[in-house]
Amino acid sequence: MPAHPADGLIYRDLLGEPETAALFTDSAEIRAMLLVEGALARVQGELGLIPAEAAAFIDRASREVLVDPASRTAGVATDGVPVPGLVAAFRKAAGAPELMQYLHWGATSQDIADTGLALRLRRVLDLWQGRLEALLGALAGLAEAHAELPMAARTYGQTATPTSFGALVAGWGRPLIALRDRLGPVREGVLRVSLSGAAGTLSAMGPRGPEVRAGLAAALDLADPGHSWHAQRDGMAGLAGWMAGVLGATGKLGEDLILLTQSGINEVRLAGGGGSSTMPQKENPVGPSVLVALARFGIALAGVMQGATLHRQSRDGAAWFQEWLALPQLCLATGRSLALAADLCARLTPDPPAMAPGLEAGGGVIHAEALAFALASHMPRPEAQAVVKDLSRQAQAGQGDLLSLARARFPALAIPQGTAMLGTAPAEARAFAAAARNG
């Protein structure tokens, strides 16, 4: 097994996600950093900080030169960052040393690495936004279609009161609406240029430094934070927190599907389950299990990212390396979860006949709460609850179903029936569907 299962051939399609992974390759990282170097030179040339001829040459070369990632291995092991070796390799590959001497003028390694990461994260977030909308659309369809499909709600794993399958689906989706609303601020926190110089003062560029930073931000279509943020990792922590939220929401969906497809319950059918090497009858909920595993794994990595906010002084290699260890894997988990959750929604079907026994089990004692409140309009509530508890014991002893026993004892009592037993569940399912589609 490779260091990360998604990097190998055996587990790649189970735990990996190629479109997100493509933005965390060596080649993608180098290409992004070269584009930053080219844009920096172009802006500095326009402002007269470096010769215009050198700026044009560096800018063009940044889009044409190829740097072999393997050639950077030894240098990074020594320098702790890929930029010094990248700058040297870029100069050598481009030639024209009299022009290339102006490459990386006044910048520092973290400027190039963090800005290059921002360029890649923009594409990642664009990809995920589309997937999030697709997932919400799929959940909205399920919630609306099954807004009035009754099923047993369970608390502590035990039958509680009636609800609807649509309301259950709405519960899966509401956190994703909140996450969609939070995506804008998350973008603002990470899609920004970093240009601060060696220790955050831009001293090598003199008074033109802020102007260069603003120009670089415009050239790359990133935000200009207006200050150095080398040691301020709150934006990265915010992104990690957002990803943990996505993983928690999709993991919740996975947990519920594992239970709903469990033998003996079977309230949901999931097409395309996994097979067993020895038991021909099995169709395992592999997809939901992947969602749960990725959630547990990714939420732990999000904690690692939060810890990386402890950034010493003007730059901290240890905290920075901590981000490098956690961020790519956290992004892969998030990308895979969003894609897989939408796929599962397209393959699941509720089974009304299988849901009916949950509403009837134990003589229909699932209706005990509704009955107690109906009786409370005719007698003190404690007395009503005592009566219903006694009737529930009779029902569980096989002496009849709860509501029939109640009608026999209180013929004039108005007891909620049909969809009235579902309370606000249908309305909540439809409200969620509307909100999910109107983002």
Short mmCIF file of C-alpha atoms in Angstrom, two decimals:
data_model
loop_
_atom_site.label_atom_id
_atom_site.label_comp_id
_atom_site.label_asym_id
_atom_site.label_seq_id
_atom_site.Cartn_x
_atom_site.Cartn_y
_atom_site.Cartn_z
CA MET A 1 0.00 0.00 0.00
CA PRO A 2 1.39 3.47 -0.87
CA ALA A 3 1.78 6.18 1.75
CA HIS A 4 -1.67 7.45 0.77
CA PRO A 5 -4.03 4.83 -0.71
CA ALA A 6 -5.30 7.31 -3.29
CA ASP A 7 -1.80 7.49 -4.80
CA GLY A 8 -1.80 3.79 -5.71
CA LEU A 9 -3.65 1.69 -8.25
CA ILE A 10 -5.45 -0.66 -5.85
CA TYR A 11 -7.40 1.81 -3.67
CA ARG A 12 -7.37 4.87 -5.94
CA ASP A 13 -10.98 4.59 -7.12
CA LEU A 14 -12.24 3.77 -3.61
CA LEU A 15 -10.58 6.54 -1.63
CA GLY A 16 -9.16 8.88 -4.26
CA GLU A 17 -10.57 11.63 -6.43
CA PRO A 18 -8.61 12.44 -9.61
CA GLU A 19 -9.79 15.99 -10.31
CA THR A 20 -8.83 17.28 -6.87
CA ALA A 21 -5.69 15.14 -6.81
CA ALA A 22 -4.52 16.67 -10.11
CA LEU A 23 -4.13 20.03 -8.37
CA PHE A 24 -1.85 18.55 -5.70
CA THR A 25 0.77 17.00 -7.95
CA ASP A 26 4.41 18.07 -8.15
CA SER A 27 3.82 19.37 -11.67
CA ALA A 28 0.80 21.43 -10.65
CA GLU A 29 2.71 23.00 -7.77
CA ILE A 30 5.71 23.90 -9.92
CA ARG A 31 3.53 25.28 -12.71
CA ALA A 32 1.62 27.50 -10.28
CA MET A 33 4.82 28.86 -8.72
CA LEU A 34 6.32 29.60 -12.13
CA LEU A 35 3.18 31.54 -13.06
CA VAL A 36 3.56 33.60 -9.88
CA GLU A 37 7.20 34.36 -10.70
CA GLY A 38 6.21 35.41 -14.22
CA ALA A 39 3.39 37.65 -13.04
CA LEU A 40 5.63 39.23 -10.40
CA ALA A 41 8.24 40.12 -13.01
CA ARG A 42 5.58 41.52 -15.37
CA VAL A 43 4.17 43.80 -12.67
CA GLN A 44 7.62 44.93 -11.55
CA GLY A 45 8.50 45.72 -15.16
CA GLU A 46 5.35 47.79 -15.60
CA LEU A 47 6.24 49.76 -12.46
CA GLY A 48 9.85 50.25 -13.50
CA LEU A 49 11.39 48.24 -10.67
CA ILE A 50 13.15 45.91 -13.11
CA PRO A 51 13.99 46.46 -16.80
CA ALA A 52 11.01 45.98 -19.10
CA GLU A 53 13.00 43.63 -21.36
CA ALA A 54 13.84 41.37 -18.42
CA ALA A 55 10.24 41.44 -17.19
CA ALA A 56 8.88 40.41 -20.60
CA PHE A 57 11.45 37.62 -20.94
CA ILE A 58 10.77 36.20 -17.46
CA ASP A 59 7.00 36.41 -17.94
CA ARG A 60 7.15 34.55 -21.25
CA ALA A 61 9.61 31.97 -19.97
CA SER A 62 7.41 31.22 -16.95
CA ARG A 63 4.79 29.82 -19.32
CA GLU A 64 7.24 27.94 -21.54
CA VAL A 65 9.97 26.49 -19.32
CA LEU A 66 9.57 22.96 -17.97
CA VAL A 67 11.19 22.06 -14.66
CA ASP A 68 11.52 18.38 -13.72
CA PRO A 69 10.10 17.85 -10.20
CA ALA A 70 12.60 15.07 -9.58
CA SER A 71 15.45 17.54 -9.92
CA ARG A 72 14.19 19.44 -6.88
CA THR A 73 14.24 16.56 -4.39
CA ALA A 74 17.71 17.02 -2.95
CA GLY A 75 17.41 20.79 -2.74
CA VAL A 76 14.14 20.70 -0.83
CA ALA A 77 15.57 18.23 1.66
CA THR A 78 18.26 20.81 2.42
CA ASP A 79 16.37 24.10 2.02
CA GLY A 80 13.06 22.96 3.46
CA VAL A 81 11.21 24.71 0.62
CA PRO A 82 11.16 24.15 -3.16
CA VAL A 83 11.52 27.76 -4.27
CA PRO A 84 15.33 28.28 -4.09
CA GLY A 85 15.95 25.25 -6.25
CA LEU A 86 13.09 26.16 -8.54
CA VAL A 87 14.48 29.65 -9.10
CA ALA A 88 17.90 28.19 -9.90
CA ALA A 89 16.44 25.62 -12.30
CA PHE A 90 14.27 28.27 -13.95
CA ARG A 91 17.26 30.53 -14.53
CA LYS A 92 19.29 27.68 -15.98
CA ALA A 93 16.50 26.45 -18.28
CA ALA A 94 15.62 29.93 -19.53
CA GLY A 95 19.18 31.05 -20.23
CA ALA A 96 19.84 34.77 -20.71
CA PRO A 97 21.46 35.30 -17.30
CA GLU A 98 21.62 39.07 -17.79
CA LEU A 99 17.82 39.11 -17.93
CA MET A 100 17.09 36.27 -15.52
CA GLN A 101 19.03 38.01 -12.73
CA TYR A 102 15.83 39.99 -12.12
CA LEU A 103 13.80 36.87 -11.43
CA HIS A 104 12.28 36.64 -7.92
CA TRP A 105 13.16 40.29 -7.29
CA GLY A 106 12.50 41.20 -3.66
CA ALA A 107 10.26 38.18 -2.99
CA THR A 108 10.83 35.31 -0.60
CA SER A 109 10.09 31.60 -0.87
CA GLN A 110 6.88 31.75 1.13
CA ASP A 111 5.50 34.48 -1.13
CA ILE A 112 5.82 32.25 -4.15
CA ALA A 113 4.69 29.03 -2.45
CA ASP A 114 1.63 30.51 -0.73
CA THR A 115 0.52 32.49 -3.78
CA GLY A 116 0.97 29.43 -5.99
CA LEU A 117 -1.13 27.45 -3.53
CA ALA A 118 -3.84 30.12 -3.73
CA LEU A 119 -3.99 29.68 -7.51
CA ARG A 120 -4.51 25.93 -7.09
CA LEU A 121 -7.03 26.32 -4.28
CA ARG A 122 -9.12 28.59 -6.47
CA ARG A 123 -9.56 25.77 -8.96
CA VAL A 124 -10.22 23.30 -6.14
CA LEU A 125 -12.94 25.49 -4.62
CA ASP A 126 -14.54 26.10 -8.01
CA LEU A 127 -14.69 22.33 -8.53
CA TRP A 128 -16.17 21.72 -5.09
CA GLN A 129 -18.74 24.47 -5.43
CA GLY A 130 -20.18 22.70 -8.45
CA ARG A 131 -20.24 19.40 -6.61
CA LEU A 132 -21.86 20.95 -3.55
CA GLU A 133 -24.64 22.39 -5.70
CA ALA A 134 -25.14 19.01 -7.39
CA LEU A 135 -25.35 17.27 -4.02
CA LEU A 136 -27.85 19.81 -2.69
CA GLY A 137 -29.91 19.40 -5.83
CA ALA A 138 -30.01 15.63 -5.40
CA LEU A 139 -30.99 15.94 -1.74
CA ALA A 140 -33.65 18.51 -2.58
CA GLY A 141 -35.22 16.10 -5.05
CA LEU A 142 -35.30 13.29 -2.49
CA ALA A 143 -36.68 15.51 0.28
CA GLU A 144 -39.46 16.90 -1.88
CA ALA A 145 -40.45 13.55 -3.39
CA HIS A 146 -40.70 11.88 0.01
CA ALA A 147 -41.85 14.77 2.19
CA GLU A 148 -44.87 12.77 3.41
CA LEU A 149 -43.40 9.25 3.38
CA PRO A 150 -43.82 8.17 7.03
CA MET A 151 -41.08 6.35 8.88
CA ALA A 152 -39.95 5.91 12.45
CA ALA A 153 -37.60 8.50 13.84
CA ARG A 154 -35.04 6.97 16.16
CA THR A 155 -33.21 8.52 19.09
CA TYR A 156 -30.50 6.58 20.92
CA GLY A 157 -31.18 3.92 18.28
CA GLN A 158 -34.71 3.44 19.61
CA THR A 159 -38.06 4.21 17.99
CA ALA A 160 -39.17 7.70 19.04
CA THR A 161 -41.98 9.38 17.04
CA PRO A 162 -43.09 9.33 13.40
CA THR A 163 -41.23 11.48 10.92
CA SER A 164 -40.89 11.45 7.15
CA PHE A 165 -38.08 10.26 4.96
CA GLY A 166 -38.05 13.69 3.35
CA ALA A 167 -37.40 15.30 6.72
CA LEU A 168 -34.55 12.88 7.34
CA VAL A 169 -33.02 13.85 4.00
CA ALA A 170 -33.49 17.53 4.89
CA GLY A 171 -31.46 16.87 8.02
CA TRP A 172 -28.63 15.58 5.84
CA GLY A 173 -28.78 18.66 3.63
CA ARG A 174 -29.26 21.62 5.94
CA PRO A 175 -25.63 21.71 7.11
CA LEU A 176 -24.60 21.77 3.45
CA ILE A 177 -26.71 24.89 2.85
CA ALA A 178 -24.87 26.59 5.71
CA LEU A 179 -21.56 25.45 4.25
CA ARG A 180 -22.54 26.84 0.86
CA ASP A 181 -23.26 30.18 2.51
CA ARG A 182 -19.87 30.11 4.25
CA LEU A 183 -17.91 29.35 1.10
CA GLY A 184 -17.58 33.03 0.16
CA PRO A 185 -15.74 34.02 3.35
CA VAL A 186 -13.61 30.86 3.10
CA ARG A 187 -12.55 31.90 -0.39
CA GLU A 188 -11.66 35.37 0.83
CA GLY A 189 -9.44 33.86 3.50
CA VAL A 190 -7.27 31.82 1.14
CA LEU A 191 -7.56 33.29 -2.37
CA ARG A 192 -5.18 36.15 -1.69
CA VAL A 193 -1.74 37.05 -2.84
CA SER A 194 1.26 36.73 -0.55
CA LEU A 195 4.01 39.25 -1.18
CA SER A 196 5.85 40.30 1.93
CA GLY A 197 9.56 39.84 1.32
CA ALA A 198 12.05 38.17 3.60
CA ALA A 199 10.45 39.10 6.93
CA GLY A 200 7.16 40.73 6.05
CA THR A 201 8.42 44.25 5.36
CA LEU A 202 8.85 44.28 1.54
CA SER A 203 12.02 46.26 2.19
CA ALA A 204 13.80 45.10 -0.96
CA MET A 205 11.18 46.84 -3.11
CA GLY A 206 11.37 50.11 -1.25
CA PRO A 207 8.27 52.31 -1.17
CA ARG A 208 6.83 50.58 -4.26
CA GLY A 209 6.30 47.29 -2.41
CA PRO A 210 2.57 47.72 -1.64
CA GLU A 211 2.02 48.84 -5.21
CA VAL A 212 3.72 45.70 -6.50
CA ARG A 213 1.61 43.54 -4.22
CA ALA A 214 -1.59 45.18 -5.46
CA GLY A 215 -0.46 44.76 -9.06
CA LEU A 216 0.40 41.11 -8.52
CA ALA A 217 -3.00 40.49 -6.96
CA ALA A 218 -4.71 42.06 -9.97
CA ALA A 219 -2.55 40.13 -12.42
CA LEU A 220 -3.42 36.80 -10.80
CA ASP A 221 -7.04 37.71 -10.00
CA LEU A 222 -6.41 37.20 -6.28
CA ALA A 223 -7.22 39.52 -3.39
CA ASP A 224 -4.66 41.96 -2.01
CA PRO A 225 -4.70 41.56 1.78
CA GLY A 226 -2.86 44.86 2.20
CA HIS A 227 -0.37 43.36 4.64
CA SER A 228 1.95 40.45 5.24
CA TRP A 229 0.33 37.19 6.34
CA HIS A 230 3.24 34.75 6.39
CA ALA A 231 2.60 33.81 10.02
CA GLN A 232 -1.15 34.45 10.02
CA ARG A 233 -2.73 31.14 9.07
CA ASP A 234 -6.33 31.87 10.03
CA GLY A 235 -7.40 31.67 6.40
CA MET A 236 -5.98 28.18 6.05
CA ALA A 237 -7.55 27.20 9.37
CA GLY A 238 -10.88 28.53 8.11
CA LEU A 239 -10.61 26.41 4.99
CA ALA A 240 -9.79 23.36 7.11
CA GLY A 241 -12.79 24.04 9.34
CA TRP A 242 -15.04 24.33 6.30
CA MET A 243 -13.76 21.03 4.95
CA ALA A 244 -14.35 19.41 8.33
CA GLY A 245 -17.94 20.66 8.11
CA VAL A 246 -18.39 19.10 4.66
CA LEU A 247 -16.93 15.83 5.87
CA GLY A 248 -19.12 15.86 8.96
CA ALA A 249 -22.26 16.40 6.87
CA THR A 250 -21.44 13.74 4.30
CA GLY A 251 -20.26 11.40 7.05
CA LYS A 252 -23.62 11.80 8.80
CA LEU A 253 -25.33 10.80 5.58
CA GLY A 254 -23.05 7.76 5.41
CA GLU A 255 -23.74 6.75 9.01
CA ASP A 256 -27.50 6.91 8.49
CA LEU A 257 -27.34 4.92 5.25
CA ILE A 258 -25.34 2.18 6.95
CA LEU A 259 -28.12 1.87 9.54
CA LEU A 260 -31.01 2.23 7.10
CA THR A 261 -29.63 -0.49 4.80
CA GLN A 262 -28.81 -2.80 7.72
CA SER A 263 -30.19 -6.33 7.58
CA GLY A 264 -33.46 -6.47 9.51
CA ILE A 265 -34.17 -2.78 8.82
CA ASN A 266 -33.72 -2.40 5.05
CA GLU A 267 -35.69 0.85 4.96
CA VAL A 268 -33.49 2.11 2.13
CA ARG A 269 -32.26 0.20 -0.90
CA LEU A 270 -28.87 1.18 -2.27
CA ALA A 271 -28.09 0.02 -5.77
CA GLY A 272 -24.55 -1.05 -6.58
CA GLY A 273 -23.40 -2.21 -3.17
CA GLY A 274 -20.18 -4.12 -2.67
CA GLY A 275 -19.89 -7.89 -2.82
CA SER A 276 -18.27 -10.38 -0.47
CA SER A 277 -15.50 -12.84 -1.35
CA THR A 278 -17.35 -15.69 0.35
CA MET A 279 -21.01 -14.72 0.94
CA PRO A 280 -22.89 -14.50 -2.38
CA GLN A 281 -25.98 -12.91 -0.85
CA LYS A 282 -24.25 -9.81 0.49
CA GLU A 283 -24.47 -6.30 -0.94
CA ASN A 284 -22.39 -4.20 1.40
CA PRO A 285 -22.87 -0.42 1.90
CA VAL A 286 -19.33 0.33 0.75
CA GLY A 287 -19.99 3.90 -0.38
CA PRO A 288 -21.54 5.01 2.91
CA SER A 289 -18.67 3.35 4.77
CA VAL A 290 -16.19 5.35 2.69
CA LEU A 291 -18.00 8.57 3.64
CA VAL A 292 -17.75 7.71 7.33
CA ALA A 293 -14.07 6.73 7.11
CA LEU A 294 -13.15 9.88 5.18
CA ALA A 295 -15.07 12.01 7.69
CA ARG A 296 -13.24 10.56 10.67
CA PHE A 297 -9.89 10.84 8.90
CA GLY A 298 -10.45 14.32 7.50
CA ILE A 299 -11.80 15.80 10.73
CA ALA A 300 -8.63 14.64 12.48
CA LEU A 301 -6.53 16.30 9.76
CA ALA A 302 -8.51 19.50 10.21
CA GLY A 303 -7.29 19.50 13.80
CA VAL A 304 -3.72 19.26 12.52
CA MET A 305 -4.40 22.30 10.33
CA GLN A 306 -5.79 24.24 13.29
CA GLY A 307 -2.60 23.43 15.19
CA ALA A 308 -0.57 24.97 12.38
CA THR A 309 -1.91 28.40 13.36
CA LEU A 310 0.75 28.33 16.11
CA HIS A 311 3.26 30.04 13.83
CA ARG A 312 6.36 31.33 15.56
CA GLN A 313 7.61 34.84 14.86
CA SER A 314 7.75 35.96 11.20
CA ARG A 315 7.92 32.48 9.69
CA ASP A 316 7.83 28.99 11.17
CA GLY A 317 9.05 26.04 9.17
CA ALA A 318 7.55 23.47 11.52
CA ALA A 319 4.03 24.92 11.28
CA TRP A 320 4.36 25.35 7.53
CA PHE A 321 5.46 21.72 7.06
CA GLN A 322 2.51 20.69 9.23
CA GLU A 323 0.19 22.28 6.68
CA TRP A 324 1.94 20.49 3.82
CA LEU A 325 1.42 17.14 5.53
CA ALA A 326 -2.27 17.65 6.21
CA LEU A 327 -3.75 19.91 3.53
CA PRO A 328 -3.47 17.71 0.41
CA GLN A 329 -4.95 14.67 2.12
CA LEU A 330 -7.73 16.75 3.67
CA CYS A 331 -8.57 18.18 0.25
CA LEU A 332 -8.62 14.71 -1.32
CA ALA A 333 -10.99 13.47 1.39
CA THR A 334 -13.29 16.46 0.87
CA GLY A 335 -13.34 16.18 -2.92
CA ARG A 336 -14.05 12.45 -2.81
CA SER A 337 -16.81 12.85 -0.20
CA LEU A 338 -18.68 15.49 -2.20
CA ALA A 339 -18.58 13.40 -5.36
CA LEU A 340 -19.46 10.14 -3.62
CA ALA A 341 -22.35 11.59 -1.61
CA ALA A 342 -24.02 12.88 -4.79
CA ASP A 343 -23.50 9.48 -6.43
CA LEU A 344 -25.10 7.70 -3.47
CA CYS A 345 -28.13 10.00 -3.53
CA ALA A 346 -28.72 8.96 -7.13
CA ARG A 347 -28.60 5.28 -6.17
CA LEU A 348 -30.75 5.20 -3.03
CA THR A 349 -34.45 4.41 -2.89
CA PRO A 350 -36.62 4.41 0.24
CA ASP A 351 -38.72 1.30 0.78
CA PRO A 352 -42.17 2.24 2.21
CA PRO A 353 -43.26 -1.35 3.00
CA ALA A 354 -40.05 -1.84 4.97
CA MET A 355 -40.68 1.40 6.86
CA ALA A 356 -44.21 0.40 7.90
CA PRO A 357 -43.16 -2.12 10.58
CA GLY A 358 -41.21 0.57 12.37
CA LEU A 359 -44.42 2.55 12.72
CA GLU A 360 -46.36 -0.47 13.95
CA ALA A 361 -43.79 -2.16 16.20
CA GLY A 362 -44.73 -2.78 19.82
CA GLY A 363 -48.40 -2.22 19.14
CA GLY A 364 -47.90 1.25 17.67
CA VAL A 365 -46.35 2.77 20.77
CA ILE A 366 -44.54 5.22 18.46
CA HIS A 367 -47.74 7.29 18.81
CA ALA A 368 -47.47 7.54 22.60
CA GLU A 369 -46.33 11.16 22.64
CA ALA A 370 -49.14 12.33 20.35
CA LEU A 371 -51.69 10.43 22.43
CA ALA A 372 -50.38 11.89 25.69
CA PHE A 373 -50.75 15.45 24.40
CA ALA A 374 -54.23 14.71 23.05
CA LEU A 375 -55.28 13.45 26.49
CA ALA A 376 -53.60 16.43 28.19
CA SER A 377 -56.34 18.66 26.80
CA HIS A 378 -58.83 16.72 28.96
CA MET A 379 -56.84 16.00 32.13
CA PRO A 380 -53.64 17.13 33.87
CA ARG A 381 -50.62 16.20 31.80
CA PRO A 382 -48.95 13.97 34.45
CA GLU A 383 -52.20 11.98 34.64
CA ALA A 384 -52.34 11.79 30.81
CA GLN A 385 -48.79 10.48 30.66
CA ALA A 386 -49.56 7.85 33.29
CA VAL A 387 -52.59 6.69 31.33
CA VAL A 388 -50.61 6.43 28.09
CA LYS A 389 -47.81 4.56 29.83
CA ASP A 390 -50.35 2.02 31.07
CA LEU A 391 -51.92 1.70 27.60
CA SER A 392 -48.46 1.30 26.09
CA ARG A 393 -47.71 -1.63 28.39
CA GLN A 394 -50.95 -3.27 27.26
CA ALA A 395 -50.05 -2.73 23.61
CA GLN A 396 -46.56 -4.13 24.08
CA ALA A 397 -48.10 -7.15 25.83
CA GLY A 398 -50.09 -7.90 22.69
CA GLN A 399 -53.50 -6.78 23.98
CA GLY A 400 -54.10 -4.52 20.97
CA ASP A 401 -52.53 -1.53 19.24
CA LEU A 402 -52.11 1.64 21.27
CA LEU A 403 -54.52 3.87 19.36
CA SER A 404 -57.27 1.26 19.32
CA LEU A 405 -56.90 0.78 23.06
CA ALA A 406 -57.08 4.56 23.53
CA ARG A 407 -60.21 4.89 21.37
CA ALA A 408 -61.90 2.10 23.31
CA ARG A 409 -61.21 3.86 26.59
CA PHE A 410 -61.82 7.43 25.38
CA PRO A 411 -64.33 7.19 22.49
CA ALA A 412 -64.70 10.95 22.10
CA LEU A 413 -60.97 11.68 22.06
CA ALA A 414 -59.68 13.36 18.88
CA ILE A 415 -56.42 11.56 18.05
CA PRO A 416 -54.20 12.87 15.21
CA GLN A 417 -54.12 10.57 12.19
CA GLY A 418 -52.32 10.29 8.84
CA THR A 419 -49.91 13.05 7.94
CA ALA A 420 -50.97 14.96 11.07
CA MET A 421 -48.88 12.43 12.97
CA LEU A 422 -45.80 13.73 11.12
CA GLY A 423 -45.92 17.18 12.68
CA THR A 424 -43.75 19.65 10.79
CA ALA A 425 -41.77 16.95 8.98
CA PRO A 426 -43.38 17.44 5.53
CA ALA A 427 -43.12 21.22 5.74
CA GLU A 428 -39.49 21.03 6.82
CA ALA A 429 -38.66 18.70 3.94
CA ARG A 430 -40.24 21.06 1.41
CA ALA A 431 -38.68 24.14 2.98
CA PHE A 432 -35.26 22.52 2.76
CA ALA A 433 -35.80 21.62 -0.89
CA ALA A 434 -36.72 25.22 -1.72
CA ALA A 435 -33.73 26.62 0.16
CA ALA A 436 -31.34 24.14 -1.44
CA ARG A 437 -32.44 25.18 -4.92
CA ASN A 438 -32.40 28.92 -4.25
CA GLY A 439 -28.79 29.30 -3.15
#
